[in-house]
């Protein structure tokens, strides 16, 4: 069961018993060999299986005196050396000064020396919302839905909070009729996202709400920025829109605004806009190293936000590039980002580790839709153990250096960590 691997406190009676067996020292006999006939033993024989403590009625001093006189209480026998199967070669032991398997011998030892841990507090749960009242299943992401913003969404958030997931990030499916080339619906204070934030904050005041800052759900072109007639994504004009979007989200009560657009200079501009509007306390989680990845496919289906033409390669990073991530890190740090995000997650562990080693800022990893769908599909086809692969993938993101993880598995994984079965 995954919880024994990932939780820090679990009772391990068998392991402890096993260890005791191996730390027993041979004991002397019960009586001085000279005396005859044998006196009545002072100490009853102690068995590991006897119920409750054995009382002799002796004082501490009498017990000590008895042992000093050679009348040593008996303990369970030293266990026999376990047998190897017939045919096992008999070899001299290797002269090893270090045997790394020692710290892996039992569940208790493994738990004691586990370097990385994971908790529901590390998860941010991405949630798709729409204007309707039904929860619409997302075909390419089994188990994920577009939630009605004041119906299914509230239930889902309540479920997540029940198992310790208090952070969510919202992704809206915007009606086509509201999409324009300049994505102005993105900063409508009565739009789907600001309305939903106010609803959630009213119902769950302690929740942490992250928002996505980018134009793609609002753009009739499906791009993260404004598209010029020659197909160029306009940088500075887009940043202007993103600042308005971030302020509208902050005004509604967003705790963390997360620019995922990859325009240059947007972190500094958004910081200025937030501060200018009195939102100094709102964090910026910058998508620092967001790659032009094919792992986003299911997400774009969920939001119906595929680019109408072309791809996102003129603003998202080339998956072949490693050093370039540091260029983005330096920009985001100097512009005032609070959290640096790497996306996708598992195929980009080297990028997470590089940033962890080069910046003191908190790091977020986004386990994106394609990663989620692959694990789900493998599980449904019974090719892998879905729950174990899910937990391992999340743990590996933490090991690489991520503090928080945006994952569609947040609820399922948190339930698993809480020892609940689905
Ligand atoms: C858009 C955005 C995307 C994702 C998060 N924000 C898609 C994209 O860049 O095309 C992808 C998330 C996922 O695949 O789970 N700004």
Tab-separated table of N, CA and C and ligand atoms in Angstrom, residues 126 128 141 171 212-217 222 224 260-261 287 290-291 293 295-300 303 305 307 312 315-316 343 366-370 408, ligand 1:
chain	number	residue	atom	x	y	z
A	126	UNK	N	-5.625	21.712	-10.029
A	126	UNK	CA	-6.176	22.480	-11.151
A	126	UNK	C	-7.619	22.060	-11.412
A	128	UNK	N	-11.136	22.783	-13.816
A	128	UNK	CA	-11.752	23.394	-14.990
A	128	UNK	C	-13.164	23.817	-14.618
A	141	UNK	N	-9.170	13.130	-20.367
A	141	UNK	CA	-8.631	13.128	-18.996
A	141	UNK	C	-9.595	12.388	-18.071
A	171	UNK	N	-9.101	27.123	-14.203
A	171	UNK	CA	-9.001	27.273	-15.659
A	171	UNK	C	-10.419	27.338	-16.238
A	212	UNK	N	-4.711	31.507	-13.510
A	212	UNK	CA	-3.867	31.476	-14.707
A	212	UNK	C	-3.950	32.843	-15.378
A	213	UNK	N	-2.788	33.409	-15.695
A	213	UNK	CA	-2.776	34.680	-16.415
A	213	UNK	C	-2.238	34.418	-17.815
A	214	UNK	N	-3.121	34.465	-18.790
A	214	UNK	CA	-2.787	34.241	-20.202
A	214	UNK	C	-4.067	34.475	-20.978
A	215	UNK	N	-3.945	34.777	-22.257
A	215	UNK	CA	-5.146	35.134	-23.012
A	215	UNK	C	-5.817	33.947	-23.701
A	216	UNK	N	-5.162	32.776	-23.727
A	216	UNK	CA	-5.675	31.715	-24.612
A	216	UNK	C	-7.139	31.317	-24.397
A	217	UNK	N	-7.660	31.230	-23.164
A	217	UNK	CA	-9.077	30.834	-23.075
A	217	UNK	C	-10.026	31.914	-23.593
A	222	UNK	N	-6.935	31.424	-29.957
A	222	UNK	CA	-6.427	30.328	-29.126
A	222	UNK	C	-4.963	30.487	-28.758
A	224	UNK	N	-1.830	32.595	-26.529
A	224	UNK	CA	-1.705	33.228	-25.218
A	224	UNK	C	-1.568	34.745	-25.307
A	260	UNK	N	1.173	32.328	-17.372
A	260	UNK	CA	1.594	31.116	-18.069
A	260	UNK	C	1.821	31.388	-19.546
A	261	UNK	N	1.859	32.680	-19.883
A	261	UNK	CA	1.863	33.107	-21.283
A	261	UNK	C	3.242	33.122	-21.938
A	287	UNK	N	5.331	31.141	-14.644
A	287	UNK	CA	5.717	29.981	-15.451
A	287	UNK	C	7.060	30.343	-16.061
A	290	UNK	N	8.439	27.267	-19.297
A	290	UNK	CA	7.299	26.564	-19.867
A	290	UNK	C	7.658	26.205	-21.305
A	291	UNK	N	7.647	24.918	-21.555
A	291	UNK	CA	8.115	24.425	-22.852
A	291	UNK	C	6.961	24.265	-23.842
A	293	UNK	N	5.233	22.134	-25.498
A	293	UNK	CA	5.172	20.689	-25.298
A	293	UNK	C	3.924	20.079	-25.897
A	295	UNK	N	2.654	17.585	-24.505
A	295	UNK	CA	1.952	17.006	-23.351
A	295	UNK	C	0.739	17.848	-22.921
A	296	UNK	N	0.506	18.995	-23.585
A	296	UNK	CA	-0.648	19.824	-23.199
A	296	UNK	C	-1.923	19.460	-23.955
A	297	UNK	N	-1.845	18.478	-24.838
A	297	UNK	CA	-2.981	18.162	-25.701
A	297	UNK	C	-4.317	18.006	-24.981
A	298	UNK	N	-4.388	17.144	-23.953
A	298	UNK	CA	-5.689	16.933	-23.301
A	298	UNK	C	-6.255	18.203	-22.662
A	299	UNK	N	-5.373	19.061	-22.145
A	299	UNK	CA	-5.816	20.329	-21.543
A	299	UNK	C	-6.517	21.198	-22.587
A	300	UNK	N	-5.912	21.252	-23.768
A	300	UNK	CA	-6.507	22.109	-24.805
A	300	UNK	C	-7.866	21.557	-25.245
A	303	UNK	N	-10.424	22.705	-22.538
A	303	UNK	CA	-10.860	24.106	-22.612
A	303	UNK	C	-11.228	24.530	-24.016
A	305	UNK	N	-9.251	25.074	-26.380
A	305	UNK	CA	-8.379	26.251	-26.543
A	305	UNK	C	-7.195	25.976	-27.463
A	307	UNK	N	-4.756	26.357	-30.450
A	307	UNK	CA	-4.500	27.505	-31.315
A	307	UNK	C	-5.173	27.302	-32.666
A	312	UNK	N	2.867	27.242	-30.518
A	312	UNK	CA	3.245	28.264	-29.538
A	312	UNK	C	4.765	28.400	-29.413
A	315	UNK	N	6.829	31.628	-28.383
A	315	UNK	CA	6.877	32.151	-27.006
A	315	UNK	C	7.206	31.076	-25.977
A	316	UNK	N	6.709	29.857	-26.129
A	316	UNK	CA	7.095	28.797	-25.192
A	316	UNK	C	8.468	28.255	-25.594
A	343	UNK	N	7.299	23.469	-16.367
A	343	UNK	CA	6.180	22.784	-17.000
A	343	UNK	C	6.574	22.287	-18.377
A	366	UNK	N	4.579	21.551	-12.699
A	366	UNK	CA	3.233	21.286	-13.216
A	366	UNK	C	3.241	19.923	-13.894
A	367	UNK	N	2.582	18.960	-13.235
A	367	UNK	CA	2.380	17.659	-13.883
A	367	UNK	C	1.180	17.853	-14.809
A	368	UNK	N	1.455	17.988	-16.105
A	368	UNK	CA	0.431	18.484	-17.027
A	368	UNK	C	-0.527	17.387	-17.484
A	369	UNK	N	-1.514	17.847	-18.259
A	369	UNK	CA	-2.609	16.959	-18.655
A	369	UNK	C	-2.115	15.680	-19.333
A	370	UNK	N	-1.151	15.793	-20.242
A	370	UNK	CA	-0.673	14.602	-20.957
A	370	UNK	C	-0.021	13.594	-20.030
A	408	UNK	N	-3.422	17.093	-11.523
A	408	UNK	CA	-4.827	16.664	-11.592
A	408	UNK	C	-5.071	15.481	-10.656
B	1	LIG	C1	-2.366	28.165	-21.158
B	1	LIG	C2	-2.069	26.979	-20.326
B	1	LIG	C3	-1.844	25.697	-20.832
B	1	LIG	C4	-1.705	24.844	-19.748
B	1	LIG	C5	-1.821	25.631	-18.602
B	1	LIG	N1	-2.040	26.951	-18.977
B	1	LIG	C6	-1.856	25.180	-22.227
B	1	LIG	C7	-0.977	25.779	-23.223
B	1	LIG	O1	0.015	26.444	-22.938
B	1	LIG	O2	-1.303	25.584	-24.395
B	1	LIG	C8	-1.474	23.388	-19.874
B	1	LIG	C9	-1.796	22.562	-18.710
B	1	LIG	C10	-1.889	21.119	-18.971
B	1	LIG	O3	-1.629	20.606	-20.077
B	1	LIG	O4	-2.262	20.427	-18.014
B	1	LIG	N2	-1.822	29.355	-20.860
